[in-house]
Coordinates of C-alpha atoms in Angstrom, one line a residue:
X1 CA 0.0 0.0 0.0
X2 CA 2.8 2.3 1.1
X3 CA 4.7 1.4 -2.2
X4 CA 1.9 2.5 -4.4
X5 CA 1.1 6.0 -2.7
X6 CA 4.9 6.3 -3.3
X7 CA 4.9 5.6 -7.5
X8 CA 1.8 7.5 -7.5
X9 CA 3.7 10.5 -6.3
X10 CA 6.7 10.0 -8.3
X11 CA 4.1 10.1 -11.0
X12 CA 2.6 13.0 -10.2
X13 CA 5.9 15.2 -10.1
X14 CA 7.0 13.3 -13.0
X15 CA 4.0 15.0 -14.8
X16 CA 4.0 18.3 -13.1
X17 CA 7.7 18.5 -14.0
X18 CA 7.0 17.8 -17.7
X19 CA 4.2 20.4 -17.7
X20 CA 6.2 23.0 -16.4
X21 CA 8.8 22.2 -18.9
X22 CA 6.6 22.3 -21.8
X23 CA 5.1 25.3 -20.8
X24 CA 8.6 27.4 -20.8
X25 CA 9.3 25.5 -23.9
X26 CA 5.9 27.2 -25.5
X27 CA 6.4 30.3 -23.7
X28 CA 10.0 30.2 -25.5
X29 CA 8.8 29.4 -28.3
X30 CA 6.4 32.3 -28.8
X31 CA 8.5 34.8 -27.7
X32 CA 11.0 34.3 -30.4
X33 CA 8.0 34.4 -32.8
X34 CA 7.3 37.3 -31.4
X35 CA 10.7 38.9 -30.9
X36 CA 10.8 37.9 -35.1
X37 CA 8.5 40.7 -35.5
X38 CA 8.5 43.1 -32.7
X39 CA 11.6 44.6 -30.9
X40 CA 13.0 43.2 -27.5
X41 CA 11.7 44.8 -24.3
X42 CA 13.9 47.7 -23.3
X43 CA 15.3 48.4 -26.7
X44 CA 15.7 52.4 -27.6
X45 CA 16.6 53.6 -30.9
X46 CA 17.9 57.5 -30.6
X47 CA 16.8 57.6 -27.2
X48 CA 13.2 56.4 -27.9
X49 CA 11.8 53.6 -26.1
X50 CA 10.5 51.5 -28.6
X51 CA 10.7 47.4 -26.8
X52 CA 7.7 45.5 -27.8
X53 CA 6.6 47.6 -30.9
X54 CA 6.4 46.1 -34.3
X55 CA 8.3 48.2 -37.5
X56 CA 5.6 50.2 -38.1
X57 CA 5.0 51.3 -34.6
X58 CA 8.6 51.7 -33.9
X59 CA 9.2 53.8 -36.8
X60 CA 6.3 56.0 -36.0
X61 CA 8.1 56.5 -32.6
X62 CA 11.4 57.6 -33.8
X63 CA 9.4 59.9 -36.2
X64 CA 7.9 61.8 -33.3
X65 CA 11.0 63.4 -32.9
X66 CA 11.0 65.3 -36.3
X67 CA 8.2 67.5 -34.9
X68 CA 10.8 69.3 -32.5
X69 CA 13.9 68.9 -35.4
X70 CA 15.9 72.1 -34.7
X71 CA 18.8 72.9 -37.1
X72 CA 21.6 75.2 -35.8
X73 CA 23.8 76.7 -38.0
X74 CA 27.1 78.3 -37.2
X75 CA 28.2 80.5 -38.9
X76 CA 32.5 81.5 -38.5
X77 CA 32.6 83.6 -36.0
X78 CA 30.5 81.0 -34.0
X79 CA 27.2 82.9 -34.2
X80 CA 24.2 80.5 -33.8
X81 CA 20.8 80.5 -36.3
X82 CA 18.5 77.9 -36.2
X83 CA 16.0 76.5 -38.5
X84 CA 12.8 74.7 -37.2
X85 CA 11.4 71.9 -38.2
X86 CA 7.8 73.3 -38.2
X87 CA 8.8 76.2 -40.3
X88 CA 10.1 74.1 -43.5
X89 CA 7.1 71.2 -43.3
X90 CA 9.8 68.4 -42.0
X91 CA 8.3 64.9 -41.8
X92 CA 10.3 61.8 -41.6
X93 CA 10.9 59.3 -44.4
X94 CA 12.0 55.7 -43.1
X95 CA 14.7 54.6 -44.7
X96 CA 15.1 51.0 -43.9
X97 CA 17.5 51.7 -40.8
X98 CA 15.4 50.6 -38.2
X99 CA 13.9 47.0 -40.2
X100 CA 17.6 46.5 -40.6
X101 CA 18.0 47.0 -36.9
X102 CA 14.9 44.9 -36.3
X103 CA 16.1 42.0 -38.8
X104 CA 19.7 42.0 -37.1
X105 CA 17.6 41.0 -34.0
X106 CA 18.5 37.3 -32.3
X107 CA 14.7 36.6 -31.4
X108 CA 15.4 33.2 -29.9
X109 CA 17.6 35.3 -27.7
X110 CA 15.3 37.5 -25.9
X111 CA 16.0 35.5 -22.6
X112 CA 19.3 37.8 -22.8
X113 CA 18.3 40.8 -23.5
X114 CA 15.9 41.0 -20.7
X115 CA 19.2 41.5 -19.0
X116 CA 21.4 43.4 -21.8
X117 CA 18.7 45.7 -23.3
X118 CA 19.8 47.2 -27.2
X119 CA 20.8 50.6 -27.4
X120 CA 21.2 51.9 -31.1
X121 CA 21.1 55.3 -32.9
X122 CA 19.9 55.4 -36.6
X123 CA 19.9 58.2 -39.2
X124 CA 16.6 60.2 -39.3
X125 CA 16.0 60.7 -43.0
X126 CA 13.4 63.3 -43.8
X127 CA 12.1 65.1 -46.5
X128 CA 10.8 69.1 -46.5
X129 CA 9.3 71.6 -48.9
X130 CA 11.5 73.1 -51.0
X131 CA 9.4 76.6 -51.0
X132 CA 9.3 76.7 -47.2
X133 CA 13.2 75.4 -46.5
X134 CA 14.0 78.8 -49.0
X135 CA 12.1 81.0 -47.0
X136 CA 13.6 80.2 -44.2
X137 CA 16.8 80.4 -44.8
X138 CA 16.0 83.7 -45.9
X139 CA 14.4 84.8 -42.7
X140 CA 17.7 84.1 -40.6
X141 CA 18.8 87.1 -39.0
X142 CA 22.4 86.4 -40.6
X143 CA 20.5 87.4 -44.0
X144 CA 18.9 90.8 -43.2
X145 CA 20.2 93.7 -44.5
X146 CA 20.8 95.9 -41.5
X147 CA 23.1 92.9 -40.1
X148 CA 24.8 92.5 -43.6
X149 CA 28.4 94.3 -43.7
X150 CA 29.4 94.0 -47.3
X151 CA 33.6 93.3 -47.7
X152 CA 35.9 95.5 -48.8
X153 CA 39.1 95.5 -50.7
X154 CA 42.1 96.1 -49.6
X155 CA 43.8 99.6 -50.6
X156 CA 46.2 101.5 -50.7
X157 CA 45.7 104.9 -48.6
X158 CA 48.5 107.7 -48.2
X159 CA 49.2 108.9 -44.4
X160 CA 51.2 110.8 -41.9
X161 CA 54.1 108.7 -42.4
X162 CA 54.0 107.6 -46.0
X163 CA 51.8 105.1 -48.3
X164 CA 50.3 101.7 -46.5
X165 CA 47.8 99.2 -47.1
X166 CA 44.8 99.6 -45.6
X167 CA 43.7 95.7 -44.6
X168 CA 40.3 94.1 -46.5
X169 CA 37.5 94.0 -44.5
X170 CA 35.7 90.7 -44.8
X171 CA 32.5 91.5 -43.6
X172 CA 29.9 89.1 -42.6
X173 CA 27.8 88.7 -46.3
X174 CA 27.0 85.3 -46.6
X175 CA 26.3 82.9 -50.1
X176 CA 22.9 82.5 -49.9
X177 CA 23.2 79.4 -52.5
X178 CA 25.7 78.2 -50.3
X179 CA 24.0 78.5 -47.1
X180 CA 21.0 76.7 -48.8
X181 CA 22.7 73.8 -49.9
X182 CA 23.9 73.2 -46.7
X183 CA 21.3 73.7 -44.4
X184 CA 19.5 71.5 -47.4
X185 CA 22.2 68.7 -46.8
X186 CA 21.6 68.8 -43.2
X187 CA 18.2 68.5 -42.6
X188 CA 17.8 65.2 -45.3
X189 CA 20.5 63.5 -43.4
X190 CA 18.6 64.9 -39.6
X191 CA 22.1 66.2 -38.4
X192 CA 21.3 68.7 -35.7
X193 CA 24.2 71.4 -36.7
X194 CA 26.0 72.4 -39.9
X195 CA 29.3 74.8 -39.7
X196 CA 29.3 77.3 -42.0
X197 CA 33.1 78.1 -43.8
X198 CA 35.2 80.9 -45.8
X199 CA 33.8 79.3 -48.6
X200 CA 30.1 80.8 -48.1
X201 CA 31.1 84.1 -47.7
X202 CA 31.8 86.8 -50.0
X203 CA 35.3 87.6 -50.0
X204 CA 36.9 90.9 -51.1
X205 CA 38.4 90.5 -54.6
X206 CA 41.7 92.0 -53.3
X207 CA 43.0 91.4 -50.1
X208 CA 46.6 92.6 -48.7
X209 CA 48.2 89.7 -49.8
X210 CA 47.1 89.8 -53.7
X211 CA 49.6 90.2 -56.0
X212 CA 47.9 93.2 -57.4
X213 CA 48.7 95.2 -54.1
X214 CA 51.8 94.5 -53.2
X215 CA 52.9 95.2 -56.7
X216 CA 51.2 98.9 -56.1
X217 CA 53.8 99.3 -52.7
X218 CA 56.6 97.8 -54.2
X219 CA 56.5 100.5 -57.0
X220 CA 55.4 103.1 -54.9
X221 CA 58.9 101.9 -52.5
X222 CA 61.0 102.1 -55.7
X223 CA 59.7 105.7 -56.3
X224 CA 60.1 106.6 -52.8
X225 CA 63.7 105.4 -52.6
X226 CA 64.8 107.4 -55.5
X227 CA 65.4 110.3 -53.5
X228 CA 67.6 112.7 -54.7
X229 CA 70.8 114.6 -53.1
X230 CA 71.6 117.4 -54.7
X231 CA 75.6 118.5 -54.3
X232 CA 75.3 122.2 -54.5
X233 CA 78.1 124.0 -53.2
X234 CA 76.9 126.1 -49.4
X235 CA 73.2 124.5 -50.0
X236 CA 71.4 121.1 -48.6
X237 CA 69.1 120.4 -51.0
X238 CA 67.3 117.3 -51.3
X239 CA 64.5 116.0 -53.1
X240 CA 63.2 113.4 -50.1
X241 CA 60.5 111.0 -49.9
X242 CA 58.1 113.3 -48.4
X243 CA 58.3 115.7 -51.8
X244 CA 58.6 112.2 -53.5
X245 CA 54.7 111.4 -52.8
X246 CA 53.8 114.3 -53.1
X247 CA 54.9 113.7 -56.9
X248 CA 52.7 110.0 -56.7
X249 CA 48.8 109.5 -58.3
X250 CA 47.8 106.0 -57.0
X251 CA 44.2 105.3 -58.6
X252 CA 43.6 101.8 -58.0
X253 CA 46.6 99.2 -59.1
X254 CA 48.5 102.1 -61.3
X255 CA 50.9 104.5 -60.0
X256 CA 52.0 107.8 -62.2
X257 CA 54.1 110.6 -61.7
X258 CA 52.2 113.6 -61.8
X259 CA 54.2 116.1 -64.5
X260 CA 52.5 119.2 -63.8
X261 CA 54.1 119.1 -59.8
X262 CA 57.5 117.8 -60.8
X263 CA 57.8 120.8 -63.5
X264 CA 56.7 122.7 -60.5
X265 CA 59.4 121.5 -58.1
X266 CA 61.8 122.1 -60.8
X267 CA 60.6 126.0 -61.3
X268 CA 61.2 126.0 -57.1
X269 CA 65.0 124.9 -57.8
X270 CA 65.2 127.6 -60.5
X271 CA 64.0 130.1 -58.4
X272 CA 66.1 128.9 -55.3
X273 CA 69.7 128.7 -57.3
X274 CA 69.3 130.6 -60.6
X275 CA 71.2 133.3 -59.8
X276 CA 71.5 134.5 -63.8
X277 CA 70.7 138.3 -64.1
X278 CA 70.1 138.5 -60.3
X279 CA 70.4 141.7 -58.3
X280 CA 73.5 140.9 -56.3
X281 CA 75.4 143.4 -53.8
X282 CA 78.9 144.2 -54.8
X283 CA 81.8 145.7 -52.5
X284 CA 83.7 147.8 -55.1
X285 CA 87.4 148.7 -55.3
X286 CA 86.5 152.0 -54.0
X287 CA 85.3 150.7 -51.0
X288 CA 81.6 151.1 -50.9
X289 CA 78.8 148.8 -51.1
X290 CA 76.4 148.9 -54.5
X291 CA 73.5 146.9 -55.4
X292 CA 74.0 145.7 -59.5
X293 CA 71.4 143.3 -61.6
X294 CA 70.7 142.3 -64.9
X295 CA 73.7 141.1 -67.6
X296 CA 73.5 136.8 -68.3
X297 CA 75.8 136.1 -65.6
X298 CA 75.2 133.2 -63.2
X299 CA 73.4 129.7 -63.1
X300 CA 70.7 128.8 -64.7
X301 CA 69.0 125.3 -64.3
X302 CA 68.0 123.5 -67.2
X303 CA 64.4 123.3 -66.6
X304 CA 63.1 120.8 -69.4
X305 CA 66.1 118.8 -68.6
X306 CA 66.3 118.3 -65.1
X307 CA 62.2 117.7 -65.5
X308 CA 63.0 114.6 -67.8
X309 CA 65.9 113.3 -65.2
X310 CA 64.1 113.2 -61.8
X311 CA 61.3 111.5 -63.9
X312 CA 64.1 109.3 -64.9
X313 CA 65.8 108.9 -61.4
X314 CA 62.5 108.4 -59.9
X315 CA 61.8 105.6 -62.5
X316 CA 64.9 103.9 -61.5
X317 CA 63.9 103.9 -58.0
X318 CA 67.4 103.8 -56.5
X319 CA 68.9 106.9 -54.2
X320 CA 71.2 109.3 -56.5
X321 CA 74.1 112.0 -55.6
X322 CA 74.3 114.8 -57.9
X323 CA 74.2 118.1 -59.1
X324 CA 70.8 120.0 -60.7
X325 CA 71.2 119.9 -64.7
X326 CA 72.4 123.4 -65.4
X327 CA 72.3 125.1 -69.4
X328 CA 74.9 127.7 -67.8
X329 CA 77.0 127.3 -64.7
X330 CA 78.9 130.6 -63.5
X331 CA 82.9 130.4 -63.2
X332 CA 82.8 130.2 -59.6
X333 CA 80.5 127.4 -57.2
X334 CA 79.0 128.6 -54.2
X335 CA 76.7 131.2 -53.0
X336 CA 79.1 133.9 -54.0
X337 CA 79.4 132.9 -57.9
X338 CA 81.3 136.1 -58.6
X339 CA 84.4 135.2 -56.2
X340 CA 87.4 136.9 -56.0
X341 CA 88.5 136.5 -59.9
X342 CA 86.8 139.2 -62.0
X343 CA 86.7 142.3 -63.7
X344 CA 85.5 145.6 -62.4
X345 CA 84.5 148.5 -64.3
X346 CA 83.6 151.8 -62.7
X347 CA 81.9 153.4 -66.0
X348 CA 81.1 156.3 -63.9
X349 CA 84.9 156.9 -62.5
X350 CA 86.0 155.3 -66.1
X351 CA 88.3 152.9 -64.6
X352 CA 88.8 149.7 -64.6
X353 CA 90.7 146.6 -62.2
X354 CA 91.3 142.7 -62.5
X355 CA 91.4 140.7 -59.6
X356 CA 92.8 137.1 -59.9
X357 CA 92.4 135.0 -56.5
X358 CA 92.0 137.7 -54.8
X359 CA 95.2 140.0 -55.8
X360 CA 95.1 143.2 -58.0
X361 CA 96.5 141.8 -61.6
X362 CA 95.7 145.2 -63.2
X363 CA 94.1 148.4 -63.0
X364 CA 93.7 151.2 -65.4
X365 CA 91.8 154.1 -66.6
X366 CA 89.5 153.4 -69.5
X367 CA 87.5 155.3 -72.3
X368 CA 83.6 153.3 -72.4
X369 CA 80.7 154.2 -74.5
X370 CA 79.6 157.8 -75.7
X371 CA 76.6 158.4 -73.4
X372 CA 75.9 162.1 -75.4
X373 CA 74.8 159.5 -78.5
X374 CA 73.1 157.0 -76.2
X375 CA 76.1 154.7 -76.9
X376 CA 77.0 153.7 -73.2
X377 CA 77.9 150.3 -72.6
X378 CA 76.1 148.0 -70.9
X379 CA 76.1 147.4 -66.9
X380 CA 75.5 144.3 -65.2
X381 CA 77.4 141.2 -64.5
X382 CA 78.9 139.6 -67.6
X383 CA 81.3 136.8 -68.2
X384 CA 84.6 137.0 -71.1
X385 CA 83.1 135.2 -73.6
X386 CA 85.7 134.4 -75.7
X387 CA 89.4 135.7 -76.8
X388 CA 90.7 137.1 -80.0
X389 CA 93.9 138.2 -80.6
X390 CA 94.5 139.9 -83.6
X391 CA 90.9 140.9 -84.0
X392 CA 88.6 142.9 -86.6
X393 CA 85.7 145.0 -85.2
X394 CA 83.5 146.0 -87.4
X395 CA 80.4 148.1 -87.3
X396 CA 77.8 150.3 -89.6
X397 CA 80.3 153.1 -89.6
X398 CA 83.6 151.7 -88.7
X399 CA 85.8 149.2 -89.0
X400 CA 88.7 149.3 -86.2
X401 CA 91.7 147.0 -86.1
X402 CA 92.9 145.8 -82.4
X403 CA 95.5 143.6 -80.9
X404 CA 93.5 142.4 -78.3
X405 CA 89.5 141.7 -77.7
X406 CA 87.7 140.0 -74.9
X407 CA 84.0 140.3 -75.1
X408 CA 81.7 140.1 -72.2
X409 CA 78.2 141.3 -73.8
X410 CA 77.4 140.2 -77.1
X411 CA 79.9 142.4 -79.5
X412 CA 80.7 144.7 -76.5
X413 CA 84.0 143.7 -74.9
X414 CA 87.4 145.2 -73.6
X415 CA 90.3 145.8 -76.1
X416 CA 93.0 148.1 -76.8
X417 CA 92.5 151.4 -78.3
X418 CA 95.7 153.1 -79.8
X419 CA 94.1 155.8 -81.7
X420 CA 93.7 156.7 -78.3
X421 CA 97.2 158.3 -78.0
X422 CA 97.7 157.2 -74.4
X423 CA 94.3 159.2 -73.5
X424 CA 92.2 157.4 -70.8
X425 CA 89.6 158.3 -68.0
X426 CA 87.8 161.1 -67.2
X427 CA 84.8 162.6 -69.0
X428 CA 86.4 161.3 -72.2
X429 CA 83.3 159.1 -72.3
X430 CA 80.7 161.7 -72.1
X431 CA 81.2 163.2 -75.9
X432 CA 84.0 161.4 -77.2
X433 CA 83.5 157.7 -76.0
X434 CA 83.5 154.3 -77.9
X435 CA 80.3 152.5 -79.4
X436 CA 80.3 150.9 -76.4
X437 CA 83.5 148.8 -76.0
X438 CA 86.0 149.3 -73.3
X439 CA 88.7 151.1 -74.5
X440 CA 92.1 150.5 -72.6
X441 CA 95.6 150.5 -72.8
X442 CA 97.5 148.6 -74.8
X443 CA 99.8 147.5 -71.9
X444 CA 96.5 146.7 -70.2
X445 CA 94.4 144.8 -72.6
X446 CA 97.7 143.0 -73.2
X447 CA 97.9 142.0 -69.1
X448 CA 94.4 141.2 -68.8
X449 CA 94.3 138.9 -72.3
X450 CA 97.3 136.9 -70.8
X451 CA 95.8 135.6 -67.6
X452 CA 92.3 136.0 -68.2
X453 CA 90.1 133.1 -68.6
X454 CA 87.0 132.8 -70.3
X455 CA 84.2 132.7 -68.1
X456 CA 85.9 135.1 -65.6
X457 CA 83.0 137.3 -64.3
X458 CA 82.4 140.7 -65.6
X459 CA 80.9 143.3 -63.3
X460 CA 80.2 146.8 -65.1
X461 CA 77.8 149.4 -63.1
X462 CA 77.3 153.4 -63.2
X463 CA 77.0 155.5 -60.4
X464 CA 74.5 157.9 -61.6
X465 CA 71.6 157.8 -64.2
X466 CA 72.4 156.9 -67.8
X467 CA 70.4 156.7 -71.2
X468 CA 71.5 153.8 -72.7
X469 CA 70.9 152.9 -76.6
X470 CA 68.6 150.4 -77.0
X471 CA 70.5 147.3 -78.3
X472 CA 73.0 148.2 -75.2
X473 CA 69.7 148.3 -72.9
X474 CA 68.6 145.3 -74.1
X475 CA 72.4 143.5 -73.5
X476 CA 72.4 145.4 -70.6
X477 CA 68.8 144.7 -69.0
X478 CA 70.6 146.0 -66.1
X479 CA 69.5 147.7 -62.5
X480 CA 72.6 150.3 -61.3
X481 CA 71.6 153.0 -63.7
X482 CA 68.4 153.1 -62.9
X483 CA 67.5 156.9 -61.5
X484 CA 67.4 156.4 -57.5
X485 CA 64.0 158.6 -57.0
X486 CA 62.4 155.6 -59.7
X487 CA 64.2 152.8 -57.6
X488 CA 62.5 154.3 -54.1
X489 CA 58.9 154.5 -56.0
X490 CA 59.2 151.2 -57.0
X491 CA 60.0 149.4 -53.9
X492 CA 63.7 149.0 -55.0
X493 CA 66.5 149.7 -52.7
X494 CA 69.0 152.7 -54.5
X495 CA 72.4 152.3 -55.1
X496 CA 74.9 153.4 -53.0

């Protein structure tokens, strides 16, 4: 009896044990039927719980998200814009990531992922109307025209201290196409941000780096170093880079010289050093002080050619040392171009003295022009323009034979006179004077032509008003004769 309530038992758990088994068997059996179809429990795709949903319901889920899409864009100075899903009409387009998730699924291992739940992030495709994606982009603030600062070239400006460049200015103008594509890019691939570059802005055509630029600085360095020295005896002159610029048009990428204010600086060095014809104060040999002008002694600077050799020098662009361009240069450098070689002649006191370095050579009375026939000769500072020795001189009346001649104005010079007979100084001049040479002895003439060089300076001057003929006024064009009452009413200083 006792055995048989003990099979009957072992039958029962036998039984019970086999039920239970079956059951899990089932119970496993369904689940990964189920799990074929549906995700496992606790499984999130982009943060969304979606365990226990089927493909449709689980794409549905990670599709809720596209509602609250928010696009930020950056632009390069960090600056953030956004666009909104709402305001371009997103909606999300399954693309097959999440049944590829679901198919990669184990389902006959569900017991083990009750314990290891998936975690997985997919791409969220979507799709948006072209119309409203446009008009939003062109909303952002980044695109109005008050925030808009357009770029700007670089340039070349001219200050204080010279020439520079003035930097570009990028501004802040973006490519709307560019800005377009992007955010277009972003939003069918869901990304959440999109950086924006150089490349979708517009850039200034010319920066300080182009080639354009620094060709403009490098010229306008070339003219600048072309300054000039100018070696002019008792003078610092110098033609430096401030005057230099002043000389410089820069219109965009050329660089000129501007004629019209070189000719001009060159008319300032003619004025500063010509002294030709100047009114120049002259101690005499009789020990006073006189004031005498005109005659075509002196410098002169050769205007049209020193024009064309700064615009040379400049073009060259390297520093130079030399003298202006003269057309006449005086026999002596310095401030004082008459020196302390030279002839004086007194026509008032009719006499005359040579002076070589200084020392007394000769000295003589002299017979000059005939001032009772308007003949006198000429006053003002002359240079011997040539020698002759014998020499012819010839005239509408006359025709005189002389030994020596040493013209100083035109066909006006000093010579020897022996019809003369020894007869010098005096009045002689007043009634029975030359045509307007200067007559000397022949002992004199002789002296003087020995040691006298051509070029040696001339100075001739009265001491009281004379009426001179007109081709001698016009040689003469001088300023001691002048009557002193005229020289006080016209501002002029009388001589002494």
């Amino acid at each position: 009896m006792r055995r048989r309530k003990q099979r009957r038992k072992q039958k029962i758990i036998m039984v019970s044990v086999s039920g239970a088994f079956l059951l899990l068997a089932a119970l496993y059996l369904f689940m990964g039927y189920y799990f074929s179809s549906h995700f496992f429990f606790g499984t999130k795709i982009n943060g969304w719980k979606v365990g226990g949903m089927d493909l449709s319901s689980a794409e549905q889920k990670v599709g809720d998200g596209v509602e609250d899409y928010l696009l930020t864009v950056f632009d390069r100075e960090g600056e953030k814009h956004h666009v909104y899903g709402a305001d371009i009409g997103c909606s999300y387009v399954p693309d097959g990531s999440v049944e590829k998730l679901l198919k990669q699924q184990e389902p006959f291992q569900w017991p083990a992922r009750l314990f290891h739940p998936q975690k997985a992030d997919v791409p969220i495709t979507m799709e948006y109307e072209e119309e409203l994606i446009s008009k939003a982009v062109s909303a952002l603030d980044c695109f109005r025209k008050e925030n808009i600062t357009e770029p700007e070239n670089a340039r070349i400006e001219l200050g204080e201290d010279g020439y520079y460049i003035e930097p570009e200015i990028p501004g802040n103008h973006m490519i709307y196409e560019n800005v377009l594509a992007k955010v277009q890019q972003a939003v069918s691939a869901g990304d959440t941000s999109v950086q924006l570059t150089d490349e979708d802005y517009i850039k200034p055509e010319y920066t300080r780096e182009s080639k354009e630029i620094i060709q403009v600085m490098d010229r306008i360095t070339a003219y600048e170093n072309a300054e000039i020295n100018y070696q002019i005896k008792d003078y610092e002159e110098k033609l430096d880079k401030k005057q230099i610029r002043e000389f410089l048009q820069v219109e965009g990428f050329s660089v000129a010289l501007i004629e019209e204010k070189i000719e001009a600086y060159v008319q300032g060095l003619a004025s500063k050093y010509n002294t030709y014809a100047d009114v120049r104060s002259f101690q005499t040999s009789s020990g006073d002080t006189i004031e005498i002008g005109g005659g075509d002694y002196g410098w002169i600077v050769d205007k049209p050619k020193e024009f064309e050799q700064i615009k040379a020098d400049l073009e060259a662009g390297k520093p130079v040392n030399r003298e202006p361009l003269y057309s006449q240069r005086p026999f002596v450098e310095g401030k004082d171009d008459i020196g302390n070689t030279y002839v004086e002649i007194d026509y008032t006191k009719q006499h005359l003295w040579y002076y070589e370095n200084g020392e007394l050579v000769v000295e003589s009375d002299i017979v000059t022009g005939n001032i009772s026939r308007n003949n006198g000769s000429p006053d003002g500072v002359f240079k011997i323009v040539y020698k002759d020795s014998p020499a012819v001189l010839k005239g509408e009346d006359y025709e005189s034979d002389v030994t020596y001649f040493m013209p100083f104005a035109y066909n006006v010079g000093i010579h020897d006179a022996s019809w003369r007979n020894g007869k010098f100084g005096g009045e002689i001049y007043k009634s029975s004077g030359s045509h307007g040479c200067i007559n000397a002895p022949l002992e004199v003439a002789q002296k003087i032509y020995e040691t006298i060089k051509v070029g040696t300076p001339v100075i001739a001057f009265y001491r009281e008003p004379v009426e001179l003929s007109a081709e001698n006024a016009k040689i003469s064009n001088a300023f001691s004769y002048v009557d002193p009452e005229k020289k006080a009413s016209e501002g002029q200083p009388p001589a002494e």
